[in-house]
Amino acid sequence: MPRKKKSEKNRCKNIVCIKVTDIELEILNQHASTAGLSRSEYLRKLFLEEEIHVHYEVVADMKILRELLGEYGKIGSNLNQIARYFNTRGERSLAMEEEIRHCITELFELRKEVLKLAGEVDGDS
């Protein structure tokens, strides 16, 4: 597809060169790509202090999200029952303490799973 012709007024004919490291170039390329712009367009917008809008499309596996929400609901219900027990002057017992530890362990496991899923969304995995 041929490029659109720019008017003489809007044509960029001046060149500015800067030296960057390989890492800086990679970061620049990633930011420009994420914004859907060429490097030149991206840098020009940064120089002119224009706001750069980046649009993300989030795709979620609803089945997994429903399962996670269900697990959080069950754990929350267990914690509410334990809190109600202690708030009504219930006696501490080893069984109650073990149930609390179990709920906390489940919360940390679910947190790990959610972070793992978030990493897949961000492309970290």
XYZ file of N, CA and C in Angstrom:
375
model
N 0.852 -1.170 0.000
C 0.000 0.000 0.000
C 0.899 1.235 0.000
N 0.710 2.124 -0.948
C 1.562 3.317 -1.031
C 1.270 4.269 0.127
N 2.303 5.012 0.519
C 2.155 5.989 1.600
C 1.304 7.162 1.149
N 0.607 7.767 2.119
C -0.154 8.971 1.822
C 0.812 10.135 1.658
N 0.548 10.976 0.712
C 1.385 12.167 0.494
C 1.012 13.211 1.538
N 2.020 13.770 2.182
C 1.799 14.832 3.158
C 1.928 16.174 2.457
N 1.201 17.125 2.993
C 1.340 18.467 2.430
C 2.729 18.985 2.768
N 3.202 19.927 2.000
C 4.550 20.485 2.201
C 4.703 21.045 3.615
N 3.621 21.612 4.151
C 3.661 22.206 5.482
C 3.880 21.132 6.559
N 3.281 19.960 6.388
C 3.349 18.902 7.395
C 4.487 17.910 7.150
N 5.239 18.093 6.098
C 6.313 17.166 5.787
C 7.467 17.356 6.766
N 7.979 16.247 7.305
C 9.121 16.288 8.221
C 10.380 16.147 7.378
N 11.135 17.216 7.292
C 12.341 17.165 6.471
C 13.611 17.370 7.271
N 13.499 17.636 8.558
C 14.667 17.804 9.410
C 14.934 16.497 10.156
N 16.187 16.138 10.278
C 16.568 14.887 10.922
C 17.337 15.206 12.200
N 16.948 14.540 13.288
C 17.640 14.663 14.567
C 18.129 13.267 14.928
N 19.400 13.122 15.203
C 19.977 11.820 15.534
C 20.363 11.785 17.005
N 20.099 10.653 17.638
C 20.561 10.441 19.010
C 21.134 9.039 19.091
N 22.061 8.848 20.012
C 22.631 7.530 20.234
C 21.943 6.908 21.438
N 21.592 5.641 21.295
C 20.959 4.904 22.389
C 21.621 3.537 22.491
N 21.505 2.934 23.664
C 22.022 1.577 23.851
C 21.051 0.588 23.224
N 21.476 -0.662 23.119
C 20.585 -1.700 22.586
C 19.335 -1.843 23.444
N 19.512 -1.760 24.753
C 18.372 -1.894 25.672
C 17.410 -0.721 25.502
N 17.947 0.491 25.398
C 17.102 1.670 25.210
C 16.342 1.587 23.893
N 17.006 1.084 22.856
C 16.336 0.937 21.568
C 15.202 -0.082 21.647
N 15.452 -1.162 22.354
C 14.414 -2.190 22.514
C 13.218 -1.629 23.285
N 13.503 -0.851 24.332
C 12.418 -0.227 25.114
C 11.631 0.734 24.226
N 12.339 1.545 23.461
C 11.682 2.478 22.539
C 10.814 1.729 21.543
N 11.344 0.661 20.966
C 10.577 -0.133 20.000
C 9.326 -0.727 20.634
N 9.458 -1.237 21.862
C 8.301 -1.826 22.549
C 7.226 -0.779 22.810
N 7.631 0.396 23.303
C 6.662 1.452 23.600
C 5.977 1.935 22.316
N 6.747 2.114 21.269
C 6.166 2.571 20.007
C 5.213 1.519 19.451
N 5.619 0.264 19.515
C 4.777 -0.828 19.012
C 3.477 -0.930 19.816
N 3.596 -0.824 21.139
C 2.415 -0.879 22.005
C 1.449 0.254 21.685
N 1.995 1.420 21.371
C 1.160 2.576 21.030
C 0.661 2.516 19.588
N 1.182 1.555 18.807
C 0.755 1.428 17.410
C 1.333 2.521 16.526
N 2.525 3.001 16.883
C 3.149 4.091 16.150
C 4.541 3.677 15.683
N 5.042 4.367 14.685
C 6.438 4.165 14.304
C 7.313 4.829 15.352
N 8.608 4.514 15.326
C 9.511 5.162 16.288
C 9.473 6.672 16.132
N 9.518 7.136 14.890
C 9.528 8.582 14.649
C 8.261 9.242 15.175
N 7.112 8.642 14.871
C 5.839 9.220 15.346
C 5.786 9.230 16.868
N 6.235 8.126 17.473
C 6.217 8.024 18.934
C 7.090 9.105 19.565
N 8.324 9.251 19.089
C 9.229 10.259 19.639
C 8.705 11.668 19.397
N 8.136 11.894 18.216
C 7.587 13.213 17.907
C 6.483 13.570 18.900
N 5.611 12.604 19.188
C 4.531 12.853 20.150
C 5.097 13.118 21.547
N 6.137 12.384 21.925
C 6.760 12.619 23.233
C 7.371 14.015 23.300
N 8.065 14.425 22.244
C 8.695 15.744 22.220
C 7.663 16.857 22.309
N 6.554 16.673 21.656
C 5.521 17.708 21.626
C 4.594 17.637 22.830
N 4.917 16.741 23.760
C 4.145 16.550 24.982
C 2.684 16.230 24.708
N 2.451 15.514 23.640
C 1.101 15.048 23.358
C 0.845 13.792 24.182
N -0.404 13.588 24.527
C -0.761 12.396 25.273
C -0.811 11.222 24.297
N -0.180 10.135 24.663
C -0.165 8.957 23.808
C -1.167 7.961 24.371
N -2.167 7.643 23.582
C -3.205 6.713 24.007
C -2.849 5.311 23.537
N -2.826 4.388 24.480
C -2.554 2.991 24.158
C -3.826 2.213 24.458
N -4.257 1.419 23.516
C -5.476 0.629 23.679
C -5.100 -0.833 23.869
N -5.567 -1.419 24.960
C -5.314 -2.823 25.245
C -6.615 -3.601 25.052
N -6.492 -4.752 24.467
C -7.642 -5.635 24.351
C -7.422 -6.770 25.330
N -8.301 -6.870 26.320
C -8.166 -7.889 27.347
C -9.079 -9.054 26.988
N -8.478 -10.220 26.932
C -9.231 -11.433 26.632
C -9.136 -12.311 27.865
N -10.276 -12.716 28.391
C -10.288 -13.502 29.621
C -11.004 -14.819 29.399
N -10.529 -15.843 30.070
C -11.182 -17.144 30.052
C -12.243 -17.123 31.153
N -13.491 -16.967 30.765
C -14.572 -16.791 31.733
C -14.743 -18.015 32.632
N -14.477 -19.202 32.115
C -14.624 -20.412 32.933
C -13.656 -20.370 34.108
N -12.401 -20.020 33.825
C -11.401 -19.948 34.891
C -11.753 -18.845 35.878
N -12.210 -17.687 35.372
C -12.583 -16.590 36.266
C -13.753 -16.980 37.170
N -14.739 -17.691 36.620
C -15.880 -18.140 37.444
C -15.409 -19.096 38.538
N -14.491 -20.013 38.177
C -13.969 -20.957 39.166
C -13.227 -20.220 40.279
N -12.400 -19.244 39.903
C -11.663 -18.478 40.904
C -12.611 -17.691 41.800
N -13.631 -17.083 41.215
C -14.602 -16.340 42.022
C -15.334 -17.268 42.983
N -15.651 -18.472 42.521
C -16.305 -19.453 43.387
C -15.421 -19.828 44.560
N -14.127 -20.036 44.289
C -13.184 -20.372 45.362
C -13.061 -19.237 46.365
N -12.954 -18.006 45.859
C -12.884 -16.856 46.765
C -14.149 -16.767 47.617
N -15.290 -17.043 47.028
C -16.550 -17.003 47.766
C -16.580 -18.016 48.895
N -16.115 -19.246 48.609
C -16.091 -20.293 49.638
C -15.153 -19.923 50.784
N -13.986 -19.419 50.428
C -13.023 -19.028 51.466
C -13.576 -17.870 52.283
N -14.181 -16.896 51.622
C -14.783 -15.770 52.328
C -15.876 -16.214 53.280
N -16.678 -17.170 52.841
C -17.743 -17.703 53.692
C -17.150 -18.373 54.931
N -16.102 -19.168 54.727
C -15.440 -19.818 55.867
C -14.895 -18.779 56.848
N -14.238 -17.742 56.315
C -13.688 -16.711 57.199
C -14.799 -15.964 57.941
N -15.926 -15.713 57.269
C -17.057 -15.055 57.941
C -17.598 -15.908 59.082
N -17.689 -17.222 58.872
C -18.171 -18.118 59.930
C -17.218 -18.109 61.125
N -15.924 -18.092 60.834
C -14.938 -18.060 61.914
C -15.033 -16.734 62.673
N -15.149 -15.631 61.948
C -15.269 -14.316 62.594
C -16.533 -14.260 63.452
N -17.649 -14.772 62.933
C -18.904 -14.770 63.700
C -18.729 -15.575 64.990
N -18.055 -16.706 64.878
C -17.827 -17.555 66.044
C -17.059 -16.799 67.126
N -15.961 -16.136 66.727
C -15.159 -15.414 67.706
C -15.873 -14.162 68.210
N -16.664 -13.511 67.377
C -17.385 -12.301 67.787
C -18.527 -12.608 68.745
N -18.982 -13.851 68.791
C -20.037 -14.240 69.740
C -19.426 -14.945 70.948
N -18.205 -14.555 71.269
C -17.485 -15.053 72.445
C -17.185 -16.552 72.360
N -16.996 -17.034 71.149
C -16.642 -18.453 70.981
C -15.258 -18.721 71.542
N -15.069 -19.907 72.037
C -13.795 -20.271 72.638
C -12.803 -20.644 71.558
N -11.566 -20.253 71.786
C -10.505 -20.621 70.847
C -10.247 -22.109 70.972
N -10.023 -22.715 69.822
C -9.685 -24.132 69.842
C -8.640 -24.390 68.769
N -7.965 -25.510 68.889
C -6.963 -25.882 67.895
C -7.619 -26.091 66.535
N -8.843 -26.610 66.536
C -9.551 -26.845 65.271
C -9.830 -25.518 64.561
N -10.247 -24.508 65.327
C -10.518 -23.191 64.737
C -9.238 -22.577 64.194
N -8.158 -22.665 64.970
C -6.889 -22.112 64.507
C -6.415 -22.814 63.243
N -6.615 -24.119 63.187
C -6.226 -24.876 61.993
C -7.080 -24.458 60.797
N -8.369 -24.217 61.016
C -9.252 -23.770 59.927
C -8.808 -22.402 59.408
N -8.411 -21.515 60.313
C -7.911 -20.194 59.913
C -6.653 -20.344 59.070
N -5.716 -21.177 59.528
C -4.490 -21.404 58.761
C -4.812 -21.977 57.377
N -5.767 -22.898 57.342
C -6.159 -23.510 56.070
C -6.720 -22.457 55.112
N -7.563 -21.585 55.603
C -8.145 -20.522 54.766
C -7.065 -19.577 54.245
N -6.139 -19.215 55.117
C -5.062 -18.314 54.703
C -4.191 -18.976 53.642
N -3.901 -20.268 53.812
C -3.119 -21.008 52.818
C -3.835 -21.027 51.471
N -5.143 -21.277 51.502
C -5.920 -21.290 50.253
C -5.904 -19.918 49.576
N -5.990 -18.860 50.380
C -5.936 -17.515 49.808
C -4.598 -17.265 49.114
N -3.503 -17.673 49.732
C -2.190 -17.480 49.116
C -2.047 -18.319 47.840
N -2.589 -19.538 47.835
C -2.530 -20.372 46.632
C -3.331 -19.745 45.497
N -4.512 -19.224 45.826
C -5.318 -18.560 44.796
C -4.622 -17.302 44.293
N -3.976 -16.585 45.193
C -3.236 -15.385 44.792
C -2.149 -15.751 43.785
N -1.413 -16.829 44.048
C -0.378 -17.289 43.121
C -0.983 -17.621 41.756
N -2.119 -18.290 41.770
C -2.763 -18.673 40.513
C -3.225 -17.446 39.728
N -3.778 -16.476 40.429
C -4.227 -15.242 39.764
C -3.019 -14.498 39.185
N -1.930 -14.415 39.948
C -0.727 -13.748 39.446
C -0.149 -14.489 38.241
N -0.232 -15.801 38.260
C 0.244 -16.598 37.126
C -0.600 -16.289 35.890
N -1.923 -16.228 36.071
C -2.810 -15.895 34.948
C -2.550 -14.481 34.457
N -2.312 -13.554 35.384
C -2.028 -12.173 34.989
C -0.730 -12.108 34.207
N 0.259 -12.917 34.582
C 1.515 -12.974 33.841
C 1.309 -13.452 32.434
N 0.391 -14.419 32.236
C 0.085 -14.904 30.896
C -0.565 -13.821 30.068
N -1.390 -12.996 30.707
C -2.044 -11.895 29.999
C -1.012 -10.865 29.584
N -0.050 -10.560 30.483
C 0.978 -9.564 30.189
C 2.063 -10.097 29.248
N 2.044 -11.406 29.024
C 3.044 -11.992 28.152
C 4.326 -12.333 28.879
N 4.291 -12.425 30.210
C 5.493 -12.718 30.979
C 5.808 -14.203 31.031
N 4.826 -15.046 30.764
C 5.092 -16.476 30.909
C 5.504 -17.098 29.608
